[in-house]
Coordinates of C-alpha atoms and ligand atoms in Angstrom, one line a residue:
M827 CA 2.6 -33.9 -41.3
A828 CA 5.7 -34.9 -39.4
E829 CA 7.0 -32.5 -36.8
A830 CA 10.2 -30.7 -37.7
P831 CA 13.2 -32.4 -36.1
P832 CA 14.6 -30.4 -33.1
S833 CA 17.6 -28.4 -33.9
L834 CA 20.9 -29.4 -32.5
L835 CA 20.9 -26.2 -30.4
S836 CA 17.6 -27.0 -28.7
V837 CA 18.7 -30.6 -28.0
C838 CA 21.9 -29.2 -26.3
I839 CA 20.0 -26.6 -24.4
D840 CA 17.6 -29.2 -23.1
A841 CA 20.5 -31.3 -22.0
L842 CA 22.2 -28.4 -20.2
T843 CA 18.9 -27.5 -18.6
Q844 CA 18.6 -31.0 -17.2
Q845 CA 22.1 -30.7 -15.9
L846 CA 21.3 -27.4 -14.2
L847 CA 18.2 -28.8 -12.6
R848 CA 20.4 -31.3 -10.8
P849 CA 23.0 -29.2 -9.2
C850 CA 24.4 -32.0 -7.2
D851 CA 26.4 -33.4 -10.1
D852 CA 28.1 -30.2 -11.1
D853 CA 31.1 -31.5 -13.0
L854 CA 29.8 -29.9 -16.1
L855 CA 29.0 -26.5 -14.5
P856 CA 32.4 -24.8 -14.8
C857 CA 32.5 -25.5 -18.5
I858 CA 29.1 -23.9 -19.2
Y859 CA 30.5 -20.5 -18.4
D860 CA 33.2 -20.9 -21.1
L861 CA 30.7 -21.3 -23.9
P862 CA 30.6 -18.6 -26.5
S863 CA 28.5 -15.7 -25.4
H864 CA 25.8 -15.9 -28.1
L865 CA 25.1 -19.5 -26.9
L866 CA 25.0 -18.5 -23.3
D867 CA 22.6 -15.7 -24.1
T868 CA 20.3 -18.2 -25.7
L869 CA 20.7 -20.6 -22.9
I870 CA 19.8 -17.9 -20.3
T871 CA 16.6 -16.9 -22.0
R872 CA 15.4 -20.5 -22.1
L873 CA 16.3 -21.8 -18.6
P874 CA 13.4 -22.4 -16.2
P875 CA 13.8 -20.6 -12.8
F876 CA 15.4 -23.4 -10.9
A877 CA 18.0 -24.0 -13.6
L878 CA 18.6 -20.2 -13.9
R879 CA 19.2 -20.1 -10.2
T880 CA 21.8 -22.8 -10.4
F881 CA 23.5 -21.0 -13.2
H882 CA 23.3 -17.7 -11.4
H883 CA 24.6 -19.0 -8.1
H884 CA 27.6 -20.9 -9.6
L885 CA 28.9 -18.0 -11.6
P886 CA 32.7 -18.3 -11.3
F887 CA 32.8 -14.6 -10.4
D888 CA 30.4 -12.3 -8.7
E889 CA 28.1 -10.0 -10.6
E890 CA 30.0 -6.8 -10.0
G891 CA 32.5 -8.4 -12.3
F892 CA 35.2 -9.5 -9.9
S893 CA 36.3 -12.7 -11.6
H894 CA 38.2 -15.1 -9.5
D895 CA 40.8 -15.6 -12.3
D896 CA 40.6 -11.9 -13.1
S897 CA 39.9 -12.2 -16.8
T898 CA 38.5 -9.1 -18.2
K899 CA 36.6 -11.1 -20.8
K900 CA 34.5 -12.9 -18.2
R901 CA 34.1 -9.7 -16.3
K902 CA 32.5 -8.0 -19.2
R903 CA 30.2 -11.0 -19.9
A904 CA 28.8 -11.2 -16.4
R905 CA 27.4 -7.7 -16.9
D906 CA 26.3 -8.4 -20.5
W907 CA 24.2 -11.4 -19.5
N908 CA 22.0 -9.1 -17.5
L909 CA 20.6 -11.9 -15.3
N910 CA 18.3 -9.5 -13.6
S911 CA 16.2 -9.0 -16.7
A912 CA 16.1 -12.7 -17.2
W913 CA 14.5 -12.9 -13.7
Q914 CA 12.2 -10.1 -14.5
R915 CA 11.0 -12.0 -17.6
L916 CA 10.4 -15.1 -15.6
F917 CA 8.5 -13.1 -13.0
Q918 CA 6.3 -11.5 -15.6
L919 CA 5.6 -14.9 -17.2
R920 CA 4.3 -16.3 -13.9
W921 CA 2.7 -13.2 -12.3
P922 CA 1.7 -11.0 -15.2
D923 CA -0.7 -9.0 -13.1
R924 CA 1.7 -8.0 -10.4
V925 CA 4.6 -6.9 -12.5
K926 CA 3.2 -3.5 -13.3
Q927 CA 3.3 -2.2 -9.7
I928 CA 6.9 -3.0 -9.3
H929 CA 9.8 -0.8 -10.4
R930 CA 13.5 -1.6 -10.3
T931 CA 14.3 -4.4 -7.9
D932 CA 16.3 -7.5 -7.4
W933 CA 14.0 -9.7 -9.5
E934 CA 15.5 -13.0 -8.5
Q935 CA 14.9 -12.2 -4.8
L936 CA 11.3 -11.1 -5.6
Y937 CA 10.8 -14.2 -7.7
W938 CA 11.6 -16.7 -4.9
E939 CA 9.9 -14.6 -2.3
T940 CA 6.7 -14.6 -4.3
H941 CA 7.2 -18.3 -5.1
L942 CA 7.5 -19.2 -1.4
Q943 CA 4.5 -17.1 -0.6
D944 CA 2.5 -19.1 -3.2
C945 CA 3.7 -22.4 -1.7
L946 CA 2.7 -21.2 1.8
D947 CA -0.7 -20.1 0.6
E948 CA -1.3 -23.4 -1.0
A949 CA -0.2 -25.2 2.2
V950 CA -2.7 -23.2 4.2
E951 CA -5.5 -24.7 2.1
V952 CA -4.4 -28.2 3.2
A953 CA -3.6 -27.4 6.8
L954 CA -7.0 -25.8 7.2
I955 CA -8.8 -29.1 6.6
P956 CA -9.9 -30.2 10.1
S957 CA -8.5 -33.7 9.6
F958 CA -5.0 -32.5 8.9
T959 CA -2.6 -33.7 11.5
G960 CA 0.8 -34.1 9.9
Y961 CA 3.8 -31.8 9.6
I962 CA 3.3 -28.6 7.7
G963 CA 6.7 -29.1 6.1
D964 CA 5.5 -32.4 4.5
I965 CA 2.6 -30.8 2.7
Q966 CA 2.9 -31.5 -1.1
I967 CA 3.2 -28.6 -3.4
S968 CA 1.1 -28.9 -6.5
D969 CA 2.4 -29.8 -9.9
S970 CA 1.2 -26.5 -11.3
I971 CA 3.6 -24.6 -9.0
L972 CA 6.4 -27.1 -9.5
K973 CA 6.1 -26.8 -13.2
Y974 CA 6.7 -23.1 -13.1
I975 CA 10.1 -23.4 -11.6
G976 CA 11.0 -26.3 -13.9
F977 CA 10.5 -29.4 -11.8
V978 CA 7.8 -31.4 -13.3
G979 CA 8.8 -34.1 -15.7
N980 CA 12.4 -33.5 -14.9
T981 CA 12.6 -34.9 -11.5
N982 CA 11.8 -38.2 -9.8
H983 CA 9.4 -37.4 -7.1
S984 CA 10.0 -40.5 -5.1
T985 CA 13.8 -39.9 -4.8
C986 CA 13.8 -36.3 -3.7
D987 CA 11.5 -34.1 -1.7
H988 CA 11.2 -31.2 -4.2
S989 CA 7.5 -31.4 -3.9
K990 CA 7.4 -30.9 -0.1
L991 CA 6.8 -27.4 1.4
S992 CA 9.9 -27.9 3.6
Y993 CA 12.2 -28.2 0.6
H994 CA 11.0 -24.8 -0.8
C995 CA 11.3 -23.1 2.6
L996 CA 14.8 -24.2 3.1
Q997 CA 16.0 -24.0 -0.5
F998 CA 14.6 -20.5 -1.3
G999 CA 14.2 -19.0 2.2
S1000 CA 17.5 -17.1 1.9
H1001 CA 15.8 -14.9 -0.7
V1002 CA 12.8 -14.1 1.4
S1003 CA 12.3 -11.0 3.5
C1004 CA 8.6 -10.3 3.4
L1005 CA 5.9 -12.9 4.1
G1006 CA 2.3 -13.2 5.0
L1007 CA 1.3 -16.1 7.4
Q1008 CA -2.1 -17.4 8.1
N1009 CA -2.9 -18.7 11.6
V1010 CA -2.5 -22.4 10.8
L1011 CA 1.1 -21.8 9.7
C1012 CA 2.0 -20.3 13.1
T1013 CA 3.2 -23.4 14.9
A1014 CA 6.4 -24.4 16.6
E1015 CA 7.5 -26.0 13.3
T1016 CA 7.4 -22.7 11.4
S1017 CA 10.5 -21.2 12.9
V1018 CA 12.4 -24.3 11.8
L1019 CA 11.0 -24.1 8.2
L1020 CA 11.7 -20.3 7.9
R1021 CA 15.1 -20.4 9.6
E1022 CA 16.9 -19.4 6.3
C1023 CA 14.7 -16.4 5.8
K1024 CA 15.9 -12.9 6.7
L1025 CA 12.5 -11.7 7.6
Q1026 CA 12.0 -7.9 7.6
S1027 CA 8.3 -7.7 7.1
L1028 CA 5.6 -10.0 8.4
V1029 CA 1.8 -9.9 8.0
L1030 CA -0.1 -12.3 10.3
R1031 CA -3.7 -13.2 9.7
C1032 CA -6.4 -14.6 12.0
I1033 CA -4.1 -15.5 14.9
R1034 CA -6.3 -16.4 17.8
S1035 CA -5.1 -19.3 19.9
K1036 CA -2.4 -19.7 22.5
E1037 CA -0.7 -22.3 20.4
Q1038 CA -0.5 -20.0 17.4
I1039 CA 0.8 -17.2 19.6
D1040 CA 3.5 -19.5 20.9
G1041 CA 4.5 -20.5 17.4
L1042 CA 4.6 -16.9 16.3
C1043 CA 6.6 -15.8 19.3
K1044 CA 9.3 -18.3 18.5
L1045 CA 9.4 -17.0 14.9
L1046 CA 9.6 -13.4 16.1
A1047 CA 12.4 -14.1 18.5
Q1048 CA 14.3 -15.8 15.8
H1049 CA 14.0 -12.8 13.5
C1050 CA 13.9 -9.9 15.9
R1051 CA 17.2 -8.6 14.6
T1052 CA 16.0 -8.2 11.0
L1053 CA 12.3 -7.5 11.5
T1054 CA 11.2 -3.9 10.8
S1055 CA 7.5 -4.2 9.9
L1056 CA 4.8 -6.2 11.6
E1057 CA 1.1 -6.3 10.7
F1058 CA -1.7 -8.2 12.4
V1059 CA -5.0 -8.5 10.6
H1060 CA -8.2 -10.2 11.9
C1061 CA -6.6 -11.5 15.0
A1062 CA -7.9 -11.8 18.6
L1063 CA -5.4 -10.6 21.1
S1064 CA -5.5 -10.9 24.9
T1065 CA -3.3 -9.1 27.3
D1066 CA -1.1 -12.2 27.7
F1067 CA -0.8 -12.6 23.9
I1068 CA 0.2 -8.9 23.5
N1069 CA 2.8 -9.2 26.3
A1070 CA 4.2 -12.3 24.7
I1071 CA 4.3 -10.9 21.2
F1072 CA 6.1 -7.7 22.2
G1073 CA 8.3 -9.5 24.7
S1074 CA 9.6 -11.7 21.9
L1075 CA 10.6 -8.7 19.8
V1076 CA 13.1 -7.4 22.3
I1077 CA 16.6 -8.0 21.2
E1078 CA 18.0 -9.3 24.4
R1079 CA 21.4 -7.8 24.7
V1080 CA 20.3 -4.3 24.0
Q1081 CA 16.8 -4.5 25.5
K1082 CA 15.3 -2.8 22.4
H1083 CA 13.3 -3.7 19.4
G1084 CA 13.9 -2.7 15.8
I1085 CA 10.3 -2.4 14.6
Q1086 CA 9.6 0.7 12.5
H1087 CA 6.0 -0.1 11.4
L1088 CA 3.4 -1.7 13.5
S1089 CA -0.1 -2.2 12.3
I1090 CA -3.0 -3.9 14.1
I1091 CA -6.1 -3.9 11.9
A1092 CA -9.6 -5.4 12.3
T1093 CA -8.4 -7.2 15.4
S1094 CA -10.3 -7.7 18.6
F1095 CA -8.5 -6.8 21.8
L1096 CA -9.9 -9.0 24.5
E1097 CA -10.9 -7.7 27.9
P1098 CA -9.4 -5.8 29.7
C1099 CA -7.3 -4.3 26.9
T1100 CA -10.3 -3.0 25.0
V1101 CA -10.4 -0.2 27.5
S1102 CA -6.9 0.2 28.8
L1103 CA -3.6 0.2 27.1
P1104 CA -2.0 -3.3 27.5
S1105 CA 1.3 -3.1 29.5
G1106 CA 3.1 -5.1 26.7
L1107 CA 2.2 -2.3 24.2
V1108 CA 3.4 0.4 26.6
S1109 CA 6.8 -1.2 27.1
F1110 CA 7.0 -1.8 23.3
L1111 CA 6.4 1.9 22.7
S1112 CA 9.0 2.8 25.3
S1113 CA 11.7 0.3 24.3
G1114 CA 12.7 1.4 20.9
R1115 CA 13.3 4.7 19.1
S1116 CA 12.9 3.1 15.8
L1117 CA 9.1 3.1 15.6
C1118 CA 7.9 5.5 13.0
S1119 CA 4.4 4.4 12.1
L1120 CA 1.7 3.1 14.3
K1121 CA -1.6 2.0 12.9
L1122 CA -4.4 0.7 15.1
S1123 CA -7.4 0.7 12.9
E1124 CA -10.8 -1.0 13.1
N1125 CA -10.1 -2.6 16.5
H1126 CA -13.1 -1.1 18.4
H1127 CA -10.7 0.9 20.6
G1128 CA -12.6 3.2 23.0
W1129 CA -11.7 6.6 24.2
T1130 CA -9.7 5.4 27.3
F1131 CA -7.5 3.4 25.1
A1132 CA -6.9 6.3 22.7
K1133 CA -6.3 8.7 25.6
D1134 CA -3.8 6.4 27.3
L1135 CA -2.0 5.9 24.0
F1136 CA -1.8 9.6 23.2
V1137 CA -0.6 10.5 26.7
T1138 CA 2.0 7.7 26.6
L1139 CA 3.3 8.7 23.3
L1140 CA 3.5 12.3 24.4
N1141 CA 5.1 11.5 27.7
L1142 CA 7.7 9.5 25.8
S1143 CA 8.2 12.3 23.3
S1144 CA 7.8 9.5 20.8
G1145 CA 9.4 9.9 17.4
I1146 CA 6.6 8.4 15.4
S1147 CA 5.6 10.2 12.2
V1148 CA 2.4 8.4 11.3
L1149 CA -0.5 7.7 13.7
D1150 CA -3.6 6.0 12.4
L1151 CA -6.5 5.4 14.8
S1152 CA -9.2 5.3 12.1
R1153 CA -12.4 3.3 12.4
N1154 CA -12.5 3.0 16.1
R1155 CA -14.8 4.7 18.7
I1156 CA -12.6 7.2 20.4
S1157 CA -15.0 10.1 20.8
G1158 CA -14.2 11.9 24.1
W1159 CA -10.5 10.8 24.2
L1160 CA -9.1 14.3 24.1
F1161 CA -11.5 15.7 26.6
Y1162 CA -10.0 13.5 29.3
Y1163 CA -6.6 14.2 27.9
R1164 CA -7.1 17.9 28.4
R1165 CA -8.3 17.4 31.9
S1166 CA -5.4 15.2 32.8
L1167 CA -3.0 17.8 31.4
S1168 CA -4.3 20.4 33.8
G1169 CA -4.4 17.9 36.6
S1170 CA -1.5 18.0 39.0
H1171 CA -1.1 14.3 39.2
L1172 CA 0.7 14.2 35.9
S1173 CA 4.2 15.5 35.7
F1174 CA 4.1 16.8 32.1
G1175 CA 6.9 19.0 31.2
N1176 CA 5.7 21.8 29.0
G1177 CA 8.3 20.9 26.5
K1178 CA 6.7 17.5 25.7
S1179 CA 5.7 17.2 22.1
L1180 CA 5.3 14.8 19.2
K1181 CA 7.8 16.7 17.1
L1182 CA 8.0 14.2 14.3
L1183 CA 4.3 13.3 13.9
R1184 CA 3.4 14.3 10.4
V1185 CA 0.3 12.2 9.6
L1186 CA -2.8 11.8 11.9
N1187 CA -5.7 9.7 10.7
L1188 CA -8.9 9.9 12.8
R1189 CA -11.3 8.8 10.1
E1190 CA -14.7 7.2 11.1
N1191 CA -14.4 7.5 14.9
N1192 CA -17.7 8.9 15.8
L1193 CA -16.1 12.3 16.7
G1194 CA -18.3 15.3 17.3
K1195 CA -17.8 19.0 17.4
D1196 CA -16.4 19.0 20.9
D1197 CA -13.7 16.4 19.9
V1198 CA -12.6 18.9 17.3
Q1199 CA -12.3 21.6 19.9
H1200 CA -10.1 19.4 22.1
L1201 CA -8.1 18.2 19.1
R1202 CA -7.2 21.8 18.3
Y1203 CA -5.6 22.1 21.7
A1204 CA -3.9 18.7 21.5
L1205 CA -2.4 19.7 18.1
E1206 CA -0.4 22.3 19.9
H1207 CA 1.8 19.4 21.0
V1208 CA 2.1 18.2 17.4
P1209 CA 3.9 21.2 15.9
N1210 CA 4.8 19.5 12.5
L1211 CA 1.6 17.9 11.6
E1212 CA 1.1 17.9 7.8
E1213 CA -1.8 15.6 7.1
L1214 CA -5.0 15.4 9.1
D1215 CA -7.9 13.2 8.1
I1216 CA -11.2 13.6 10.1
S1217 CA -13.5 12.3 7.4
D1218 CA -16.6 10.3 8.2
N1219 CA -17.1 12.0 11.6
S1220 CA -20.2 14.0 12.1
I1221 CA -18.4 17.2 13.3
E1222 CA -20.9 19.5 11.6
D1223 CA -20.3 23.3 11.0
E1224 CA -19.7 23.9 14.7
G1225 CA -16.8 21.4 14.5
I1226 CA -15.3 23.4 11.6
R1227 CA -15.7 26.6 13.5
N1228 CA -13.8 25.0 16.3
L1229 CA -11.0 24.0 14.0
I1230 CA -10.6 27.3 12.1
P1231 CA -8.5 29.1 14.7
Y1232 CA -5.9 26.3 14.3
F1233 CA -5.5 27.2 10.6
V1234 CA -5.3 30.9 11.0
G1235 CA -2.5 30.7 13.5
A1236 CA -4.5 31.7 16.5
S1237 CA -2.8 29.0 18.5
E1238 CA 0.8 29.2 19.5
T1239 CA 2.2 26.9 16.9
C1240 CA 2.1 27.8 13.3
P1241 CA 0.2 25.1 11.4
R1242 CA 2.0 23.3 8.7
I1243 CA -1.0 21.3 7.4
T1244 CA -0.6 20.5 3.8
C1245 CA -3.4 18.0 3.5
L1246 CA -6.8 18.1 5.1
K1247 CA -9.6 15.7 4.7
L1248 CA -13.2 16.5 5.8
E1249 CA -15.1 14.0 3.7
N1250 CA -18.6 13.2 4.8
C1251 CA -18.6 15.3 8.0
D1252 CA -22.2 16.6 7.9
L1253 CA -20.9 20.0 6.9
S1254 CA -23.2 22.6 5.3
C1255 CA -22.3 25.5 3.0
V1256 CA -22.2 27.8 6.0
G1257 CA -19.3 25.9 7.7
V1258 CA -17.5 25.3 4.5
N1259 CA -17.8 28.8 3.2
L1260 CA -16.2 30.0 6.4
L1261 CA -13.4 27.5 6.1
L1262 CA -12.7 28.3 2.5
H1263 CA -12.8 32.0 3.3
Y1264 CA -10.1 31.6 6.0
L1265 CA -8.1 29.3 3.9
S1266 CA -8.2 31.7 1.0
T1267 CA -7.3 34.7 3.2
F1268 CA -4.6 33.3 5.3
K1269 CA -2.7 31.6 2.6
G1270 CA -1.1 28.7 4.4
P1271 CA 0.8 25.8 3.1
L1272 CA -2.3 23.8 2.3
K1273 CA -1.9 21.8 -0.9
S1274 CA -4.7 19.2 -0.7
L1275 CA -8.3 19.5 0.6
S1276 CA -11.3 17.2 0.5
I1277 CA -14.7 18.4 1.4
A1278 CA -16.4 15.7 -0.6
E1279 CA -19.7 14.0 0.3
N1280 CA -21.0 16.9 2.3
Y1281 CA -24.2 18.4 0.9
L1282 CA -23.1 22.0 0.2
G1283 CA -25.1 22.9 -2.8
R1284 CA -24.3 25.8 -5.2
Q1285 CA -24.1 28.3 -2.3
V1286 CA -20.5 27.2 -1.9
V1287 CA -19.5 28.2 -5.4
E1288 CA -18.4 31.7 -4.7
A1289 CA -16.0 30.6 -1.9
L1290 CA -14.8 27.8 -4.1
G1291 CA -14.1 30.2 -6.9
N1292 CA -11.8 32.2 -4.7
F1293 CA -10.2 29.1 -3.2
F1294 CA -9.3 27.9 -6.7
H1295 CA -6.9 30.8 -6.9
T1296 CA -4.9 29.8 -3.9
P1297 CA -1.9 27.4 -4.3
I1298 CA -4.2 24.4 -3.8
E1299 CA -3.1 21.4 -5.9
V1300 CA -5.5 18.6 -5.0
L1301 CA -9.2 19.2 -4.5
D1302 CA -11.9 16.7 -3.9
I1303 CA -15.4 18.1 -4.2
A1304 CA -17.2 14.9 -5.2
G1305 CA -20.8 14.6 -4.2
I1306 CA -21.3 18.1 -2.8
G1307 CA -24.5 18.8 -4.8
L1308 CA -23.1 21.5 -7.2
G1309 CA -25.6 20.7 -9.9
S1310 CA -25.7 22.2 -13.4
D1311 CA -26.1 25.8 -12.1
G1312 CA -23.2 25.3 -9.7
F1313 CA -20.8 24.2 -12.5
Q1314 CA -21.9 27.1 -14.7
E1315 CA -21.3 29.7 -12.0
L1316 CA -18.0 28.1 -11.0
Q1317 CA -16.9 28.2 -14.6
S1318 CA -17.4 32.0 -14.8
L1319 CA -15.4 32.4 -11.6
I1320 CA -12.2 31.0 -13.0
K1321 CA -10.3 34.0 -14.2
E1322 CA -6.6 33.5 -13.8
E1323 CA -4.3 30.6 -14.2
I1324 CA -4.8 28.1 -11.3
K1325 CA -2.4 25.6 -9.8
L1326 CA -4.6 22.5 -9.6
V1327 CA -3.0 19.2 -10.3
K1328 CA -5.8 16.8 -9.4
I1329 CA -9.5 17.4 -9.0
N1330 CA -12.5 15.2 -8.2
I1331 CA -15.8 16.7 -9.3
S1332 CA -17.7 13.3 -9.6
K1333 CA -21.2 12.7 -8.4
N1334 CA -22.4 16.3 -8.8
R1335 CA -25.3 15.9 -11.3
G1336 CA -23.8 18.6 -13.5
G1337 CA -24.9 17.4 -16.9
T1338 CA -23.4 19.1 -19.9
E1339 CA -22.3 22.0 -17.7
T1340 CA -19.7 19.6 -16.2
A1341 CA -18.1 19.3 -19.6
K1342 CA -18.1 23.0 -20.1
F1343 CA -16.6 23.6 -16.7
L1344 CA -13.9 21.0 -17.5
S1345 CA -13.2 22.6 -20.7
K1346 CA -12.6 25.9 -18.9
L1347 CA -10.5 24.2 -16.3
L1348 CA -8.3 22.5 -18.9
S1349 CA -7.5 25.8 -20.4
Q1350 CA -6.7 27.5 -17.1
A1351 CA -4.9 24.8 -15.2
P1352 CA -1.7 24.0 -17.1
Q1353 CA -0.5 21.6 -14.4
L1354 CA -3.7 19.5 -14.3
V1355 CA -2.9 15.8 -14.4
D1356 CA -5.9 13.9 -13.1
V1357 CA -9.6 14.6 -13.3
N1358 CA -12.5 12.5 -11.9
A1359 CA -15.7 13.6 -13.5
A1360 CA -17.6 10.3 -13.1
C1361 CA -21.3 10.1 -12.4
N1362 CA -22.4 13.5 -13.5
L1363 CA -25.4 12.8 -15.7
M1364 CA -23.5 14.0 -18.7
P1365 CA -25.0 13.2 -22.1
I1366 CA -22.7 11.5 -24.6
E1367 CA -22.5 14.8 -26.5
S1368 CA -20.3 16.1 -23.7
L1369 CA -17.5 13.9 -24.9
A1370 CA -17.0 16.1 -27.9
I1371 CA -16.6 19.2 -25.7
I1372 CA -14.1 17.5 -23.5
C1373 CA -12.1 16.1 -26.4
C1374 CA -11.9 19.5 -28.0
A1375 CA -10.6 21.0 -24.8
L1376 CA -8.1 18.2 -24.4
K1377 CA -6.7 19.0 -27.8
F1378 CA -5.9 22.6 -26.7
A1379 CA -4.8 21.7 -23.2
K1380 CA -1.1 22.0 -22.6
G1381 CA -0.7 18.3 -22.6
N1382 CA -0.1 17.3 -19.0
V1383 CA -3.4 15.6 -18.5
Q1384 CA -3.0 11.9 -17.8
Q1385 CA -6.5 10.8 -16.9
V1386 CA -10.1 12.0 -17.2
D1387 CA -12.5 9.6 -15.6
L1388 CA -15.9 9.7 -17.3
T1389 CA -17.3 6.4 -16.0
G1390 CA -20.7 6.1 -14.4
H1391 CA -22.6 7.5 -17.4
I1392 CA -25.1 5.5 -19.3
W1393 CA -23.9 6.1 -22.8
D1394 CA -25.3 4.1 -25.6
Y1395 CA -22.5 3.9 -28.2
K1396 CA -20.7 1.4 -30.3
P1397 CA -16.9 1.0 -29.6
E1398 CA -16.2 2.3 -33.1
H1399 CA -18.0 5.6 -32.3
V1400 CA -15.4 6.5 -29.8
S1401 CA -12.4 5.2 -31.5
P1402 CA -11.4 8.7 -32.7
Y1403 CA -10.8 9.5 -29.0
A1404 CA -8.2 6.8 -28.7
E1405 CA -5.7 9.5 -30.0
F1406 CA -5.5 10.8 -26.4
V1407 CA -3.0 8.6 -24.7
H1408 CA -0.5 9.0 -22.0
N1409 CA 2.3 6.4 -21.5
G1410 CA 0.4 4.1 -23.8
L1411 CA -2.8 4.3 -21.7
P1412 CA -5.9 6.0 -22.8
I1413 CA -6.5 9.4 -21.1
L1414 CA -10.2 9.2 -21.3
V1415 CA -11.7 6.5 -19.1
L1416 CA -15.1 5.9 -20.7
P1417 CA -18.1 4.0 -19.3
S1418 CA -18.5 0.6 -20.9
P1419 CA -21.0 0.8 -23.8
S1420 CA -24.4 1.1 -22.2
V1421 CA -25.5 -2.1 -20.5
S1422 CA -28.9 -0.6 -19.7
A1423 CA -29.6 0.0 -23.4
A1424 CA -30.3 -3.7 -23.6
P1425 CA -32.2 -4.3 -20.4
H1426 CA -31.9 -7.8 -18.9
D1427 CA -34.9 -9.9 -18.3
H1428 CA -35.0 -10.8 -14.7
D1429 CA -36.4 -14.2 -14.0
P1430 CA -39.4 -14.0 -11.7
Ligands
NAG2324 C1 12.4 -43.0 -9.2 O1 13.2 -43.4 -8.2 C2 12.9 -44.7 -7.7 C3 13.8 -45.1 -6.6 O2 15.1 -44.8 -6.9 C4 12.9 -45.8 -8.9 O3 12.5 -47.0 -8.4 C5 12.0 -45.3 -10.0 O4 12.1 -46.2 -11.1 C6 12.3 -43.9 -10.4 N1 11.3 -43.4 -11.3 C7 11.5 -42.8 -12.5 C8 10.3 -42.4 -13.3 O5 12.7 -42.6 -12.9
NAG2325 C1 5.7 9.7 32.2 O1 7.0 9.1 32.2 C2 7.6 9.0 33.5 C3 9.0 8.3 33.3 O2 9.7 9.0 32.4 C4 6.7 8.1 34.4 O3 7.3 8.1 35.7 C5 5.3 8.7 34.4 O4 4.5 7.9 35.2 C6 4.8 8.9 33.0 N1 3.5 9.5 33.0 C7 2.5 9.0 32.3 C8 1.2 9.7 32.4 O5 2.6 8.0 31.6
NAG2326 C1 -12.2 11.3 -6.1 O1 -11.4 10.7 -7.1 C2 -10.2 10.2 -6.6 C3 -9.4 9.7 -7.8 O2 -10.0 9.8 -9.0 C4 -10.4 9.1 -5.6 O3 -9.2 8.6 -5.2 C5 -11.3 9.6 -4.5 O4 -11.5 8.6 -3.6 C6 -12.5 10.2 -5.0 N1 -13.3 10.8 -3.9 C7 -14.5 10.4 -3.6 C8 -15.1 11.1 -2.4 O5 -15.1 9.5 -4.2

């Protein structure tokens, strides 16, 4: 059968598209905007990105509607065209997985930013080949990427350099503010390639050599006025490198930097700055009031580093609000800090404090009970702390005992902690009962607590029952060994309405009692939104109990996670439960139909 002939409309649109893909001969451009609006609407929905960009950038008026010839007709149209949604559609077409996490934005900007990142990532693959010697800017971009923006088949590769990385950097750079760069891209050439970008946020990976640092410093110096966020991942930094990096961030005329977020993650600090704070970092911390979050995680920092950092921040009365030192080995840091506070060689004014520090993350640092004791005193200098995470440290019950005075206001400052995480801290029911007792008695502002992954057993149930009736909103009691009896008892302790919004009761081997507890919870917690009840050895019959409760719940619940159960069912058996949806997504997250029901033969 012969193909249907193309309509006149599609022939014309193809011709206009070709025209817009070659913006150099733009004689035709002005006339395009005078086409009737229904034709323009059709045109806009069919243009590939590069053509849409030409169309967008040659508008004879700006998008706010200020026409150069002041005609109200055109003014109205510019808004009606709604180019931003055309860009959103193009973005969705190319990166369907990423679109969900993004809310309102300038989609054109995001489109080209993501496009350039894809081009750079592709170039990395080429530049990483040991035999690569040429210019990075000359690396060819693949046809599959070029096709997305409308280039393949429309352009003559030998007459233009559309297919070179440099073309994309210079052409689309002006839209780009956030980039991630791999080590091989940090060369002297990079700052030339990225000169059109207005870089605000930069993520740098695997930077290790002097040459890469030199290339990076050039780039940093070039963008120091716009940069606000800098992240290093898997790098190796020597004292010289650190001095060079932070030196290049200083805006010369004002002797300050504008960085607000600094993260250095999974990076090795080479001798001697494993133990002492590198001077470059100290001057960075002192030469800018803009810094609000500092994350130094997984870098093997020892206690001397952490102590020097804390003392320096305190001495500067730093304005940071987030400090993350997780996954290091800083046990002992505050002991020496306390000693140095009382020592006369330090001229600490009593008034020094980290007034703005709200979030402190000390996760996985090998901290012990004594560290918690010292922390309590140090926190007197952190009057507005709201979130404290000491999970994955073996602080034991004694550690909790040492922390309790802080919560009950025994110290001079009144604690404002709203979120406390004590996951996997080797706590027993003795320590946790004590903590819960104090938290329930001295009703503080605490809204979120995690005591997950500590083996507490059912002896914690009574204290938990009381604690449920405090204003707590988020509670994580995953993996605390409640068991079937624990859930049963807890259920009977819920008497009045409770304020819980989110709860994690997973990994507690609760069986059917988990479902009965949930059912009670759903009826008594009208604000409940999110429940994680995974891995509780529930039989499939529990599903009916939970569904029945959901029907009568007040309707705020958005998710109930029931994964991690070996349920042998056919998809059609659970289709009745598809009635429970929130925003188009199922509320019940079910395990996939049992895999173990049909055991795999393992080849010997
Ligand atoms: C591309 O341009 C070159 C040089 O101008 C020319 O020789 C060649 O024929 C063109 N190729 C196509 C497919 O148009
Ligand atoms: C605290 O800052 C002052 C300058 O403001 C400095 O002289 C002193 O050495 C600093 N102390 C510490 C422990 O960093
Ligand atoms: C509990 O569940 C929440 C969300 O469902 C999750 O973010 C959190 O990591 C879980 N806690 C543990 C200890 O697994």
